[in-house]
Amino acid sequence: MRDAVVVRSVSKSFRVYSPQRPWTFQEVAAAGLRRLRSTARLRALDDVSFGVRPGSMLGVVGQNGSGKSTLLKIVGGIMRPDAGQVEVSGRVGALLDLGAGFHEELTGRENVLINGVVGGLTRAEVMARFDAIVAFAELEDFIDQPLRTYSTGMRMRLAFAVAIHLEPDVLLVDEALSVGDVAFQQKCLDRIARLKLEGCAILLVSHDSALISDLCDQALWLRHGRTVARGPATEVVDRYVADMHDASRPHAPLAHPADLAGVPDGVQPERAGSREVEITSVRLRSAGRSDLKEIDSGAPLSIDIAFAAAAPVHSAIFQVYMFRRDGLVCLDLSTPVGGSDPIRGSGMVTLEIERVDLNDGLYYVDVGAYASDWGHVFDYHAAHYPLLIRGDGIRAVLRSPHRWRIRQAGGPGG
């Protein structure tokens, strides 16, 4: 099957101008035309290639400034690449800047008609779909009012409804799935899923990694305009989230002293973060004992993390990270991404580990609190909580529960 979208070795750069660039004729006359020239070029995309088949969805992930929106604008024909080729088969529907083509003084009805025709439909086709568009946007009582009387949410719902009723062969979506309330968002997602089943090729840009994993077949990870990874959505998203996690986490020193009473040789416990969510205390418990400094290998371990937030925080990720004194990472667990309720006031999160199957040695438990996209550190305690684990002297790190069974073959004639 031929791909509906083909991007081959696409590159795009933009001119960067000095902050002291003159902006008026008087400033130009005083500074000269030379000050109008750009001082550098910013590489937004660098040799990006991929394809999207009809009936499939490709998600694009990456930090702000990685080139995601530029890529969608090039695929949608809004921009031209400096190098490379883009081939798109069929009608394109774009949810790039919802409501950008609407006019304030026209009514919702008039805006629907104009934007439907601009999107490639005939007037008769727009009229045939008009009632469905208005019903989808849930704006029956306001459709003949001037757009300037609409709230931002109402405008976005109307723009989304127009775009998805164009029946596109290719749909481009750039962070446009947060329109309206939760019920309306789900309706939008259901409609996009239906378009995909009907054979529409969809290119989705979103910072919501869970959404990419759930909806997309393939994913493309961009960093500074270059492709980092491309493949099955869940695999690429997992790599991307892990990378963002590592980038935001203050890394602990690679070596730690064996002295449980302190941290000599100039290596001090570290703490970082903005403290919108503050970790106020950490307690290690096992088998009825609290504030542990040592446990036996195979024993259970509970880690209580008390926290407080002076102002409400939308959601947070809590993480526990355990490593050996030589820097070997032995445990890295976190609460689900985007799964926590809003943080208000104080509270506690507890990690319960049924067995700590690590062998002899000194380990350190780090704890952290992060923003829901791993993009911001609220509070991170590194090398604050040492834990001595007593094992059986075997050199391996892991001491898995096990048993031996020996079966002996029969003797001669057996």
Coordinates of C-alpha atoms in Angstrom, one line a residue:
M1 CA 0.0 0.0 0.0
R2 CA 1.4 3.4 -1.0
D3 CA 2.0 5.9 1.9
A4 CA -0.4 8.8 2.1
V5 CA 2.4 11.0 3.5
V6 CA 6.0 10.6 2.4
V7 CA 8.7 12.9 3.9
R8 CA 12.2 12.4 2.4
S9 CA 15.3 14.1 3.9
V10 CA 13.5 17.3 4.8
S11 CA 15.5 20.1 6.3
K12 CA 14.4 23.6 7.3
S13 CA 16.2 26.6 8.9
F14 CA 15.2 30.1 9.9
R15 CA 17.1 33.3 10.1
V16 CA 18.0 34.6 13.5
Y17 CA 18.3 38.4 14.0
S18 CA 20.1 40.4 16.7
P19 CA 18.0 41.7 19.6
Q20 CA 19.5 45.1 18.7
R21 CA 18.0 45.0 15.2
P22 CA 16.5 48.4 14.2
W23 CA 12.7 48.5 13.9
T24 CA 11.9 52.0 12.6
F25 CA 13.1 53.9 9.6
Q26 CA 14.8 56.4 11.9
E27 CA 16.8 53.5 13.6
V28 CA 17.7 52.1 10.2
A29 CA 19.0 55.5 9.1
A30 CA 21.1 55.8 12.2
A31 CA 22.4 52.2 12.3
G32 CA 22.7 51.4 8.6
L33 CA 21.3 48.6 6.6
R34 CA 23.9 46.2 7.8
R35 CA 22.1 45.9 11.1
L36 CA 19.1 44.5 9.3
R37 CA 20.9 41.4 8.3
S38 CA 20.4 38.1 10.2
T39 CA 23.3 37.1 12.5
A40 CA 22.8 33.3 12.3
R41 CA 20.5 30.5 11.1
L42 CA 18.5 28.2 13.3
R43 CA 18.3 24.6 12.1
A44 CA 14.7 23.6 12.8
L45 CA 14.7 20.3 10.9
D46 CA 17.7 18.3 9.8
D47 CA 17.3 15.4 7.3
V48 CA 14.0 14.0 8.6
S49 CA 12.4 11.1 6.8
F50 CA 9.3 9.0 7.4
G51 CA 6.0 7.7 5.9
V52 CA 2.4 7.4 7.1
R53 CA 0.1 4.8 5.5
P54 CA -3.6 5.3 5.0
G55 CA -5.5 4.1 8.2
S56 CA -2.4 4.6 10.4
M57 CA -1.3 7.2 12.9
L58 CA 2.2 8.5 13.5
G59 CA 2.9 10.4 16.8
V60 CA 5.7 13.0 17.0
V61 CA 7.3 13.6 20.4
G62 CA 10.1 15.9 21.5
Q63 CA 10.8 18.9 23.7
N64 CA 9.8 22.4 22.9
G65 CA 11.9 23.7 20.0
S66 CA 12.6 20.2 18.6
G67 CA 10.9 21.0 15.2
K68 CA 7.5 19.2 15.7
S69 CA 5.2 22.1 14.7
T70 CA 7.5 23.1 11.8
L71 CA 7.3 19.6 10.5
L72 CA 3.5 19.6 10.5
K73 CA 3.4 23.0 8.8
I74 CA 5.7 21.7 6.0
V75 CA 3.6 18.6 5.6
G76 CA 0.5 20.8 5.5
G77 CA 2.0 23.1 2.8
I78 CA 2.1 26.2 5.0
M79 CA 5.9 26.2 4.8
R80 CA 8.4 25.0 2.2
P81 CA 11.4 22.9 3.2
D82 CA 14.9 24.2 2.3
A83 CA 15.8 20.7 1.2
G84 CA 14.1 17.3 0.8
Q85 CA 10.7 16.3 -0.6
V86 CA 7.2 16.0 0.8
E87 CA 4.4 14.0 -0.9
V88 CA 0.9 14.1 0.4
S89 CA -2.0 12.1 -1.3
G90 CA -5.5 13.4 -1.1
R91 CA -7.3 16.2 0.9
V92 CA -5.5 17.5 4.0
G93 CA -7.2 18.5 7.2
A94 CA -5.1 20.5 9.6
L95 CA -5.7 21.1 13.3
L96 CA -2.7 23.3 13.7
D97 CA -4.0 26.6 15.1
L98 CA -7.7 26.2 15.9
G99 CA -9.7 29.2 14.9
A100 CA -6.9 31.0 13.1
G101 CA -9.1 31.5 10.0
F102 CA -12.2 32.8 11.9
H103 CA -13.4 36.4 11.8
E104 CA -14.5 38.1 14.9
E105 CA -17.4 40.1 13.5
L106 CA -18.9 37.2 11.5
T107 CA -21.4 34.8 13.1
G108 CA -20.5 31.2 13.9
R109 CA -22.7 30.1 10.9
E110 CA -20.8 32.4 8.5
N111 CA -17.4 31.3 9.8
V112 CA -18.4 27.6 9.3
L113 CA -19.4 28.3 5.7
I114 CA -16.2 30.3 4.9
N115 CA -13.8 27.8 6.6
G116 CA -15.5 24.8 5.0
V117 CA -15.1 26.2 1.5
V118 CA -11.5 27.3 2.3
G119 CA -10.9 23.7 3.5
G120 CA -11.8 22.3 0.1
L121 CA -15.6 21.7 0.2
T122 CA -18.2 23.2 -2.1
R123 CA -20.9 25.4 -0.6
A124 CA -23.4 22.6 -1.1
E125 CA -21.2 20.1 0.8
V126 CA -20.7 22.5 3.7
M127 CA -24.5 23.1 3.9
A128 CA -25.1 19.3 3.8
R129 CA -22.8 18.9 6.8
F130 CA -23.7 22.1 8.6
D131 CA -26.1 20.6 11.2
A132 CA -23.6 17.8 12.0
I133 CA -20.8 20.4 12.5
V134 CA -22.9 22.5 14.8
A135 CA -24.2 19.5 16.8
F136 CA -20.7 18.2 17.2
A137 CA -19.5 21.5 18.6
E138 CA -22.6 21.7 20.8
L139 CA -23.2 25.3 19.8
E140 CA -26.8 25.2 18.5
D141 CA -27.9 28.1 20.8
F142 CA -25.0 30.3 19.7
I143 CA -24.3 29.6 16.1
D144 CA -25.9 32.8 14.9
Q145 CA -24.1 35.0 17.4
P146 CA -21.0 37.0 16.4
L147 CA -17.8 35.1 17.1
R148 CA -16.5 37.9 19.4
T149 CA -19.1 36.8 21.9
Y150 CA -17.7 33.2 22.0
S151 CA -15.4 32.0 24.7
T152 CA -12.0 30.6 23.8
G153 CA -13.4 27.1 24.4
M154 CA -16.4 27.7 22.1
R155 CA -14.2 28.9 19.3
M156 CA -11.9 25.9 19.5
R157 CA -14.8 23.5 19.6
L158 CA -16.3 25.1 16.5
A159 CA -12.9 25.1 14.6
F160 CA -12.3 21.4 15.6
A161 CA -15.8 20.4 14.4
V162 CA -15.2 22.1 11.0
A163 CA -11.8 20.5 10.5
I164 CA -12.9 16.9 11.2
H165 CA -16.0 17.2 9.0
L166 CA -13.9 18.0 5.9
E167 CA -13.4 14.2 5.6
P168 CA -9.7 14.5 5.0
D169 CA -7.5 11.8 3.6
V170 CA -4.6 13.2 5.7
L171 CA -5.2 14.8 9.2
L172 CA -2.5 16.9 10.9
V173 CA -3.1 17.5 14.6
D174 CA -0.9 19.8 16.7
E175 CA -1.7 19.8 20.4
A176 CA -5.4 20.4 19.5
L177 CA -6.9 17.6 21.7
S178 CA -7.4 19.6 24.8
V179 CA -10.5 21.5 23.6
G180 CA -13.5 21.6 25.9
D181 CA -14.3 19.6 28.9
V182 CA -13.3 15.9 29.5
A183 CA -16.5 14.6 27.7
F184 CA -15.9 16.7 24.7
Q185 CA -12.2 15.7 24.5
Q186 CA -13.3 12.1 24.5
K187 CA -15.7 12.8 21.7
C188 CA -12.9 14.3 19.7
L189 CA -10.6 11.3 20.3
D190 CA -13.4 9.0 19.3
R191 CA -13.9 10.9 16.1
I192 CA -10.2 10.8 15.3
A193 CA -10.2 7.1 15.9
R194 CA -13.1 6.7 13.5
L195 CA -11.3 8.7 10.8
K196 CA -8.4 6.4 11.2
L197 CA -10.6 3.3 10.8
E198 CA -12.0 4.9 7.6
G199 CA -8.5 5.1 6.1
C200 CA -7.4 8.6 7.1
A201 CA -3.6 8.9 7.6
I202 CA -3.0 10.9 10.8
L203 CA 0.0 12.8 12.0
L204 CA -0.3 13.8 15.7
V205 CA 2.0 16.1 17.7
S206 CA 1.5 16.1 21.4
H207 CA 3.4 16.4 24.7
D208 CA 1.0 13.8 26.2
S209 CA 3.2 10.7 25.9
A210 CA 0.4 8.5 27.1
L211 CA -1.9 9.8 24.4
I212 CA 0.8 9.0 21.7
S213 CA 1.2 5.4 23.1
D214 CA -2.6 4.8 23.2
L215 CA -3.6 6.2 19.8
C216 CA -0.6 5.9 17.5
D217 CA 0.8 2.9 15.7
Q218 CA 4.3 4.5 15.1
A219 CA 6.1 7.4 16.7
L220 CA 8.9 9.7 15.7
W221 CA 11.2 11.3 18.3
L222 CA 12.8 14.6 17.3
R223 CA 15.6 16.4 19.2
H224 CA 16.9 19.7 17.9
G225 CA 15.4 19.0 14.5
R226 CA 17.0 15.6 14.1
T227 CA 15.5 12.1 14.3
V228 CA 16.4 10.3 17.5
A229 CA 14.2 7.3 17.1
R230 CA 11.4 6.0 14.9
G231 CA 9.4 2.8 15.4
P232 CA 6.5 1.3 17.4
A233 CA 4.8 4.0 19.4
T234 CA 5.1 2.4 22.8
E235 CA 8.8 1.7 22.4
V236 CA 9.7 5.2 21.1
V237 CA 7.6 6.9 23.8
D238 CA 9.2 4.7 26.6
R239 CA 12.7 5.8 25.4
Y240 CA 11.6 9.4 25.2
V241 CA 10.1 9.5 28.7
A242 CA 13.2 7.7 30.1
D243 CA 15.4 10.3 28.4
M244 CA 13.4 13.2 29.8
H245 CA 13.5 11.6 33.2
D246 CA 17.3 11.3 33.1
A247 CA 17.7 14.8 31.8
S248 CA 15.6 16.3 34.6
R249 CA 17.1 14.3 37.4
P250 CA 20.2 15.6 39.2
H251 CA 22.6 12.6 38.9
A252 CA 24.2 11.4 42.0
P253 CA 28.0 11.0 42.3
L254 CA 29.3 7.7 40.8
A255 CA 31.0 6.7 44.1
H256 CA 29.9 6.9 47.7
P257 CA 31.8 6.2 51.0
A258 CA 31.0 3.1 53.0
D259 CA 30.6 5.1 56.2
L260 CA 26.9 5.1 57.3
A261 CA 27.5 7.8 59.8
G262 CA 28.4 10.4 57.3
V263 CA 29.7 11.3 53.8
P264 CA 33.4 12.2 54.1
D265 CA 36.0 13.1 51.5
G266 CA 34.1 16.2 50.5
V267 CA 31.1 14.4 48.9
Q268 CA 27.9 15.8 50.3
P269 CA 24.3 14.8 49.9
E270 CA 22.6 16.9 47.2
R271 CA 19.2 18.5 47.0
A272 CA 17.7 20.2 44.0
G273 CA 14.3 21.5 42.8
S274 CA 11.9 24.5 42.9
R275 CA 10.0 23.1 45.9
E276 CA 6.4 23.8 44.6
V277 CA 6.0 20.2 45.9
E278 CA 8.4 19.8 48.8
I279 CA 9.5 16.4 50.2
T280 CA 9.4 17.0 53.9
S281 CA 10.5 13.7 55.3
V282 CA 11.5 10.2 54.1
R283 CA 11.2 7.0 56.3
L284 CA 12.4 3.5 55.5
R285 CA 10.5 0.7 57.2
S286 CA 10.7 -3.1 57.3
A287 CA 8.9 -5.7 59.4
G288 CA 7.6 -3.3 62.0
R289 CA 10.9 -1.3 62.3
S290 CA 11.2 2.3 61.2
D291 CA 14.0 4.7 60.2
L292 CA 16.1 1.8 59.0
K293 CA 19.8 2.0 58.2
E294 CA 20.2 -1.7 57.4
I295 CA 18.1 -4.8 56.4
D296 CA 18.7 -8.4 55.4
S297 CA 18.6 -9.3 51.8
G298 CA 15.2 -10.6 50.9
A299 CA 13.4 -8.6 53.5
P300 CA 10.5 -6.3 52.6
L301 CA 11.0 -2.6 52.4
S302 CA 8.5 0.3 52.6
I303 CA 9.5 3.9 51.8
D304 CA 7.2 6.7 53.1
I305 CA 7.6 10.0 51.3
A306 CA 5.9 12.9 53.1
F307 CA 5.2 16.0 51.0
A308 CA 3.7 19.4 51.1
A309 CA 2.6 22.0 48.5
A310 CA 2.0 25.6 49.5
A311 CA -0.2 26.1 46.4
P312 CA -2.2 23.6 44.4
V313 CA -0.1 21.7 41.8
H314 CA -1.9 20.0 38.9
S315 CA -0.2 16.6 39.4
A316 CA 3.2 15.2 40.3
I317 CA 5.3 12.1 39.8
F318 CA 7.1 10.6 42.8
Q319 CA 10.2 8.5 42.2
V320 CA 12.5 6.2 44.1
Y321 CA 15.9 5.5 42.8
M322 CA 18.4 3.0 44.5
F323 CA 22.0 2.6 43.5
R324 CA 25.0 0.8 44.8
R325 CA 28.0 2.9 46.2
D326 CA 29.9 2.3 42.9
G327 CA 27.0 4.0 41.0
L328 CA 25.3 0.8 39.7
V329 CA 21.6 1.5 39.4
C330 CA 19.6 -1.3 41.1
L331 CA 16.1 0.2 41.3
D332 CA 14.2 3.0 39.5
L333 CA 10.4 3.1 40.2
S334 CA 7.9 5.9 39.9
T335 CA 4.2 6.6 40.2
P336 CA 2.3 6.6 36.9
V337 CA 2.8 9.5 34.5
G338 CA -0.2 11.8 34.8
G339 CA -1.9 9.4 37.2
S340 CA -1.9 11.5 40.4
D341 CA -4.7 13.7 41.7
P342 CA -4.0 17.5 42.1
I343 CA -1.5 18.1 45.0
R344 CA -3.0 20.3 47.7
G345 CA -1.5 20.8 51.2
S346 CA 0.4 17.9 52.8
G347 CA 0.3 14.2 52.2
M348 CA 2.3 11.0 51.9
V349 CA 3.1 8.5 49.2
T350 CA 4.4 5.0 50.1
L351 CA 6.3 2.6 47.9
E352 CA 6.0 -1.0 49.2
I353 CA 8.6 -3.5 47.9
E354 CA 7.8 -7.1 48.8
R355 CA 11.4 -8.3 48.7
V356 CA 14.7 -6.5 48.4
D357 CA 16.7 -9.2 46.7
L358 CA 20.1 -7.4 46.6
N359 CA 23.3 -8.8 48.0
D360 CA 25.8 -7.4 50.5
G361 CA 26.7 -3.8 50.2
L362 CA 26.0 -0.2 50.8
Y363 CA 23.2 1.3 48.7
Y364 CA 21.6 4.7 48.6
V365 CA 18.0 5.5 48.2
D366 CA 17.1 8.8 46.4
V367 CA 13.6 10.2 46.2
G368 CA 12.2 12.8 43.9
A369 CA 9.1 14.7 43.0
Y370 CA 8.6 15.9 39.4
A371 CA 6.1 17.7 37.2
S372 CA 3.7 15.4 35.4
D373 CA 5.7 15.4 32.1
W374 CA 9.1 14.8 33.8
G375 CA 10.1 18.3 32.5
H376 CA 10.5 20.0 35.9
V377 CA 12.1 19.0 39.3
F378 CA 10.0 19.9 42.3
D379 CA 12.3 18.4 44.9
Y380 CA 15.1 15.8 44.7
H381 CA 17.1 14.2 47.5
A382 CA 20.3 12.6 46.3
A383 CA 22.5 10.4 48.6
H384 CA 20.4 11.3 51.6
Y385 CA 19.3 7.8 52.7
P386 CA 22.0 5.2 52.9
L387 CA 20.9 1.5 53.4
L388 CA 23.2 -1.4 54.3
I389 CA 22.0 -4.7 53.0
R390 CA 23.3 -7.9 54.6
G391 CA 23.5 -10.9 52.3
D392 CA 25.5 -14.2 52.1
G393 CA 28.7 -12.8 50.7
I394 CA 28.1 -13.7 47.0
R395 CA 29.7 -11.1 44.6
A396 CA 26.6 -10.8 42.4
V397 CA 24.3 -7.8 42.8
L398 CA 21.0 -9.8 42.6
R399 CA 20.1 -12.5 45.2
S400 CA 17.0 -13.9 43.6
P401 CA 14.8 -16.4 45.5
H402 CA 15.8 -19.8 44.2
R403 CA 16.2 -23.5 44.9
W404 CA 18.3 -26.3 43.4
R405 CA 16.9 -29.6 42.1
I406 CA 19.3 -32.4 41.1
R407 CA 18.1 -35.4 39.1
Q408 CA 20.4 -38.3 38.6
A409 CA 20.1 -40.7 35.7
G410 CA 19.7 -44.4 36.5
G411 CA 22.7 -46.8 36.6
P412 CA 23.5 -49.4 34.0
G413 CA 20.5 -51.1 32.7
G414 CA 18.3 -48.5 34.2

